Amino acid sequence: MPNLNPDQGDPDSVNVRSKDYLIARSVRPCTHCGVGTPLVALVLPPSHEILSLAEDDGSGPLADSWDETHGSAFLFHIGYLPDRVQQRVQASSKTYRLAVSPAAQGSRWANHCEHCGSLQEDHDLFCEPEGAFLPVDAASASAIELTRIDEPFAAAAAGYAREPEYLEHMIRS
Ligand SMILES: [Zn+2]
């Protein structure tokens, strides 16, 4: 499993990177007011890289290393995004922005309802069955629209959902 540190929000904390990426879009009822609101998510195609933190085995400090992966992944609980990626995502959704997260003791990039402004928790979108980005069948997966961005990507992300079911063929194509 990737070693993901959730408590960093600066460029030095980048723990995933890729030569390209995808922006996923969907629409779901707001968890607060119930009105449908657009949601976005970041997706990494196969061959992205994960930072593997060096472990001190007593023989002195070792260098961190980047490990190439062979599957796709959704990212969430994101603490840091480079400016270029922020601009790309916010062009898709103006309500995706940094939010203070008491639970995470820091700031996170998160979706907000375009009607009432409520924070849409990543946990609800990515971890709950039938969440906007955790489809339970091909029909719910088809509600997710993917746009490939042919530009470099980096982020500090504490949430990492490997090989999203029903979406693999869309991400690879
Ligand atoms: Zn709302």
mmCIF file of C-alpha atoms and ligand atoms in Angstrom:
data_model
loop_
_atom_site.group_PDB
_atom_site.id
_atom_site.type_symbol
_atom_site.label_atom_id
_atom_site.label_comp_id
_atom_site.label_asym_id
_atom_site.label_seq_id
_atom_site.Cartn_x
_atom_site.Cartn_y
_atom_site.Cartn_z
ATOM 1 C CA MET A 1 0.000 0.000 0.000
ATOM 2 C CA PRO A 2 1.158 3.552 -0.677
ATOM 3 C CA ASN A 3 2.435 5.422 2.298
ATOM 4 C CA LEU A 4 0.197 8.484 2.354
ATOM 5 C CA ASN A 5 0.759 11.196 4.888
ATOM 6 C CA PRO A 6 -2.518 13.071 5.481
ATOM 7 C CA ASP A 7 -1.185 16.032 7.433
ATOM 8 C CA GLN A 8 0.758 18.041 4.886
ATOM 9 C CA GLY A 9 -0.438 20.858 2.664
ATOM 10 C CA ASP A 10 2.653 22.147 0.882
ATOM 11 C CA PRO A 11 4.614 21.214 -2.255
ATOM 12 C CA ASP A 12 7.162 19.275 -0.218
ATOM 13 C CA SER A 13 4.405 16.858 0.783
ATOM 14 C CA VAL A 14 3.589 15.664 -2.756
ATOM 15 C CA ASN A 15 3.133 11.891 -2.627
ATOM 16 C CA VAL A 16 1.544 11.083 -5.995
ATOM 17 C CA ARG A 17 2.502 12.246 -9.476
ATOM 18 C CA SER A 18 1.691 11.423 -13.087
ATOM 19 C CA LYS A 19 2.442 12.548 -16.631
ATOM 20 C CA ASP A 20 -1.283 13.054 -17.227
ATOM 21 C CA TYR A 21 -4.581 12.757 -15.338
ATOM 22 C CA LEU A 22 -8.349 12.862 -15.648
ATOM 23 C CA ILE A 23 -11.070 15.015 -14.155
ATOM 24 C CA ALA A 24 -14.241 13.120 -13.252
ATOM 25 C CA ARG A 25 -17.552 14.958 -13.082
ATOM 26 C CA SER A 26 -20.909 13.926 -11.745
ATOM 27 C CA VAL A 27 -24.070 15.485 -10.322
ATOM 28 C CA ARG A 28 -25.608 14.395 -7.022
ATOM 29 C CA PRO A 29 -28.050 15.786 -4.464
ATOM 30 C CA CYS A 30 -26.310 17.958 -1.875
ATOM 31 C CA THR A 31 -25.987 16.162 1.469
ATOM 32 C CA HIS A 32 -27.377 19.299 3.179
ATOM 33 C CA CYS A 33 -30.096 20.888 0.990
ATOM 34 C CA GLY A 34 -30.834 17.949 -1.322
ATOM 35 C CA VAL A 35 -30.619 19.950 -4.552
ATOM 36 C CA GLY A 36 -28.520 18.434 -7.344
ATOM 37 C CA THR A 37 -25.029 19.925 -7.446
ATOM 38 C CA PRO A 38 -22.016 19.279 -9.715
ATOM 39 C CA LEU A 39 -19.091 17.375 -8.215
ATOM 40 C CA VAL A 40 -15.561 16.787 -9.456
ATOM 41 C CA ALA A 41 -12.789 14.337 -8.641
ATOM 42 C CA LEU A 42 -9.221 13.674 -9.712
ATOM 43 C CA VAL A 43 -8.288 10.386 -11.347
ATOM 44 C CA LEU A 44 -4.829 9.027 -12.135
ATOM 45 C CA PRO A 45 -4.407 6.649 -15.083
ATOM 46 C CA PRO A 46 -2.123 3.582 -14.960
ATOM 47 C CA SER A 47 1.613 4.287 -14.741
ATOM 48 C CA HIS A 48 1.331 7.069 -12.201
ATOM 49 C CA GLU A 49 3.837 7.091 -9.356
ATOM 50 C CA ILE A 50 3.497 6.915 -5.587
ATOM 51 C CA LEU A 51 6.094 8.155 -3.146
ATOM 52 C CA SER A 52 7.431 5.353 -1.011
ATOM 53 C CA LEU A 53 8.848 6.796 2.183
ATOM 54 C CA ALA A 54 12.190 5.410 3.298
ATOM 55 C CA GLU A 55 12.153 3.378 6.463
ATOM 56 C CA ASP A 56 14.956 3.718 8.918
ATOM 57 C CA ASP A 57 16.311 0.218 9.333
ATOM 58 C CA GLY A 58 19.120 1.286 11.641
ATOM 59 C CA SER A 59 21.769 1.490 8.941
ATOM 60 C CA GLY A 60 21.326 5.204 8.386
ATOM 61 C CA PRO A 61 18.884 7.335 6.428
ATOM 62 C CA LEU A 62 17.621 5.971 3.117
ATOM 63 C CA ALA A 63 16.247 7.995 0.223
ATOM 64 C CA ASP A 64 12.528 8.119 -0.479
ATOM 65 C CA SER A 65 11.673 6.486 -3.800
ATOM 66 C CA TRP A 66 8.957 6.806 -6.440
ATOM 67 C CA ASP A 67 7.199 3.563 -7.278
ATOM 68 C CA GLU A 68 5.385 3.184 -10.577
ATOM 69 C CA THR A 69 1.923 1.642 -10.359
ATOM 70 C CA HIS A 70 0.020 -0.364 -12.960
ATOM 71 C CA GLY A 71 -3.530 0.569 -12.092
ATOM 72 C CA SER A 72 -5.685 3.661 -12.016
ATOM 73 C CA ALA A 73 -6.888 5.417 -8.881
ATOM 74 C CA PHE A 74 -9.228 8.061 -7.541
ATOM 75 C CA LEU A 75 -7.594 10.590 -5.220
ATOM 76 C CA PHE A 76 -9.338 12.258 -2.304
ATOM 77 C CA HIS A 77 -8.539 13.930 1.041
ATOM 78 C CA ILE A 78 -6.226 16.142 -1.012
ATOM 79 C CA GLY A 79 -4.139 18.662 0.925
ATOM 80 C CA TYR A 80 -2.048 20.120 -1.862
ATOM 81 C CA LEU A 81 -2.508 20.693 -5.594
ATOM 82 C CA PRO A 82 -0.148 22.683 -7.861
ATOM 83 C CA ASP A 83 -1.587 25.942 -9.246
ATOM 84 C CA ARG A 84 -1.935 24.544 -12.756
ATOM 85 C CA VAL A 85 -4.036 21.604 -11.553
ATOM 86 C CA GLN A 86 -6.141 23.874 -9.329
ATOM 87 C CA GLN A 87 -6.952 26.037 -12.347
ATOM 88 C CA ARG A 88 -7.910 23.016 -14.453
ATOM 89 C CA VAL A 89 -10.226 21.589 -11.799
ATOM 90 C CA GLN A 90 -11.807 24.916 -10.970
ATOM 91 C CA ALA A 91 -12.522 25.442 -14.667
ATOM 92 C CA SER A 92 -14.706 22.320 -14.352
ATOM 93 C CA SER A 93 -16.214 23.265 -10.995
ATOM 94 C CA LYS A 94 -16.020 26.644 -9.297
ATOM 95 C CA THR A 95 -17.208 25.073 -6.063
ATOM 96 C CA TYR A 96 -14.160 22.823 -5.689
ATOM 97 C CA ARG A 97 -11.935 24.702 -3.264
ATOM 98 C CA LEU A 98 -9.850 24.480 -0.115
ATOM 99 C CA ALA A 99 -11.898 23.869 3.008
ATOM 100 C CA VAL A 100 -10.837 23.757 6.613
ATOM 101 C CA SER A 101 -11.324 20.256 7.916
ATOM 102 C CA PRO A 102 -11.342 20.009 11.725
ATOM 103 C CA ALA A 103 -11.253 16.221 11.483
ATOM 104 C CA ALA A 104 -8.074 16.361 9.410
ATOM 105 C CA GLN A 105 -6.536 19.223 11.421
ATOM 106 C CA GLY A 106 -5.802 21.135 8.252
ATOM 107 C CA SER A 107 -7.130 22.158 4.868
ATOM 108 C CA ARG A 108 -8.498 19.887 2.179
ATOM 109 C CA TRP A 109 -9.616 20.372 -1.396
ATOM 110 C CA ALA A 110 -13.322 19.632 -1.396
ATOM 111 C CA ASN A 111 -16.554 19.973 -3.348
ATOM 112 C CA HIS A 112 -19.176 22.426 -2.115
ATOM 113 C CA CYS A 113 -22.854 22.668 -2.992
ATOM 114 C CA GLU A 114 -23.445 25.334 -5.636
ATOM 115 C CA HIS A 115 -26.797 26.173 -4.035
ATOM 116 C CA CYS A 116 -26.195 26.306 -0.269
ATOM 117 C CA GLY A 117 -22.394 26.229 -0.114
ATOM 118 C CA SER A 118 -22.222 23.168 2.150
ATOM 119 C CA LEU A 119 -19.068 21.090 2.162
ATOM 120 C CA GLN A 120 -19.600 17.723 0.437
ATOM 121 C CA GLU A 121 -17.446 15.328 2.450
ATOM 122 C CA ASP A 122 -14.998 13.213 0.466
ATOM 123 C CA HIS A 123 -15.936 10.263 2.643
ATOM 124 C CA ASP A 124 -19.516 10.398 1.341
ATOM 125 C CA LEU A 125 -18.417 10.756 -2.287
ATOM 126 C CA PHE A 126 -15.635 8.160 -2.399
ATOM 127 C CA CYS A 127 -16.158 5.688 0.456
ATOM 128 C CA GLU A 128 -19.911 5.144 0.686
ATOM 129 C CA PRO A 129 -21.511 2.677 -1.754
ATOM 130 C CA GLU A 130 -23.422 4.651 -4.375
ATOM 131 C CA GLY A 131 -21.413 7.746 -3.505
ATOM 132 C CA ALA A 132 -20.895 9.959 -6.536
ATOM 133 C CA PHE A 133 -17.465 8.424 -7.183
ATOM 134 C CA LEU A 134 -18.036 4.891 -5.895
ATOM 135 C CA PRO A 135 -20.388 3.438 -8.510
ATOM 136 C CA VAL A 136 -22.040 0.129 -7.677
ATOM 137 C CA ASP A 137 -22.865 -0.895 -11.246
ATOM 138 C CA ALA A 138 -22.270 0.057 -14.856
ATOM 139 C CA ALA A 139 -25.361 2.270 -14.894
ATOM 140 C CA SER A 140 -24.188 4.457 -12.010
ATOM 141 C CA ALA A 141 -20.673 4.504 -13.478
ATOM 142 C CA SER A 142 -22.095 5.891 -16.711
ATOM 143 C CA ALA A 143 -23.217 8.999 -14.784
ATOM 144 C CA ILE A 144 -19.538 9.856 -14.332
ATOM 145 C CA GLU A 145 -17.973 11.902 -17.117
ATOM 146 C CA LEU A 146 -14.199 11.709 -17.545
ATOM 147 C CA THR A 147 -12.014 14.328 -19.237
ATOM 148 C CA ARG A 148 -8.362 13.566 -19.897
ATOM 149 C CA ILE A 149 -5.858 16.352 -19.190
ATOM 150 C CA ASP A 150 -2.603 15.820 -21.015
ATOM 151 C CA GLU A 151 -0.468 17.707 -18.522
ATOM 152 C CA PRO A 152 1.742 16.714 -15.566
ATOM 153 C CA PHE A 153 0.033 16.099 -12.243
ATOM 154 C CA ALA A 154 1.156 16.103 -8.629
ATOM 155 C CA ALA A 155 -0.698 16.133 -5.308
ATOM 156 C CA ALA A 156 -0.520 15.385 -1.632
ATOM 157 C CA ALA A 157 -3.408 13.008 -1.107
ATOM 158 C CA ALA A 158 -4.346 10.915 1.917
ATOM 159 C CA GLY A 159 -7.180 9.128 0.125
ATOM 160 C CA TYR A 160 -6.409 6.671 -2.655
ATOM 161 C CA ALA A 161 -9.029 4.370 -4.192
ATOM 162 C CA ARG A 162 -7.296 1.838 -6.430
ATOM 163 C CA GLU A 163 -8.815 0.383 -9.623
ATOM 164 C CA PRO A 164 -12.258 1.975 -9.388
ATOM 165 C CA GLU A 165 -14.767 -0.693 -10.379
ATOM 166 C CA TYR A 166 -16.827 -0.157 -13.557
ATOM 167 C CA LEU A 167 -14.581 2.740 -14.595
ATOM 168 C CA GLU A 168 -11.364 1.013 -15.605
ATOM 169 C CA HIS A 169 -12.221 0.796 -19.292
ATOM 170 C CA MET A 170 -13.154 4.495 -19.352
ATOM 171 C CA ILE A 171 -9.911 5.542 -17.657
ATOM 172 C CA ARG A 172 -7.661 3.413 -19.857
ATOM 173 C CA SER A 173 -9.264 4.302 -23.154
HETATM 174 ZN ZN ZN B 1 -26.795 22.316 -0.757
#
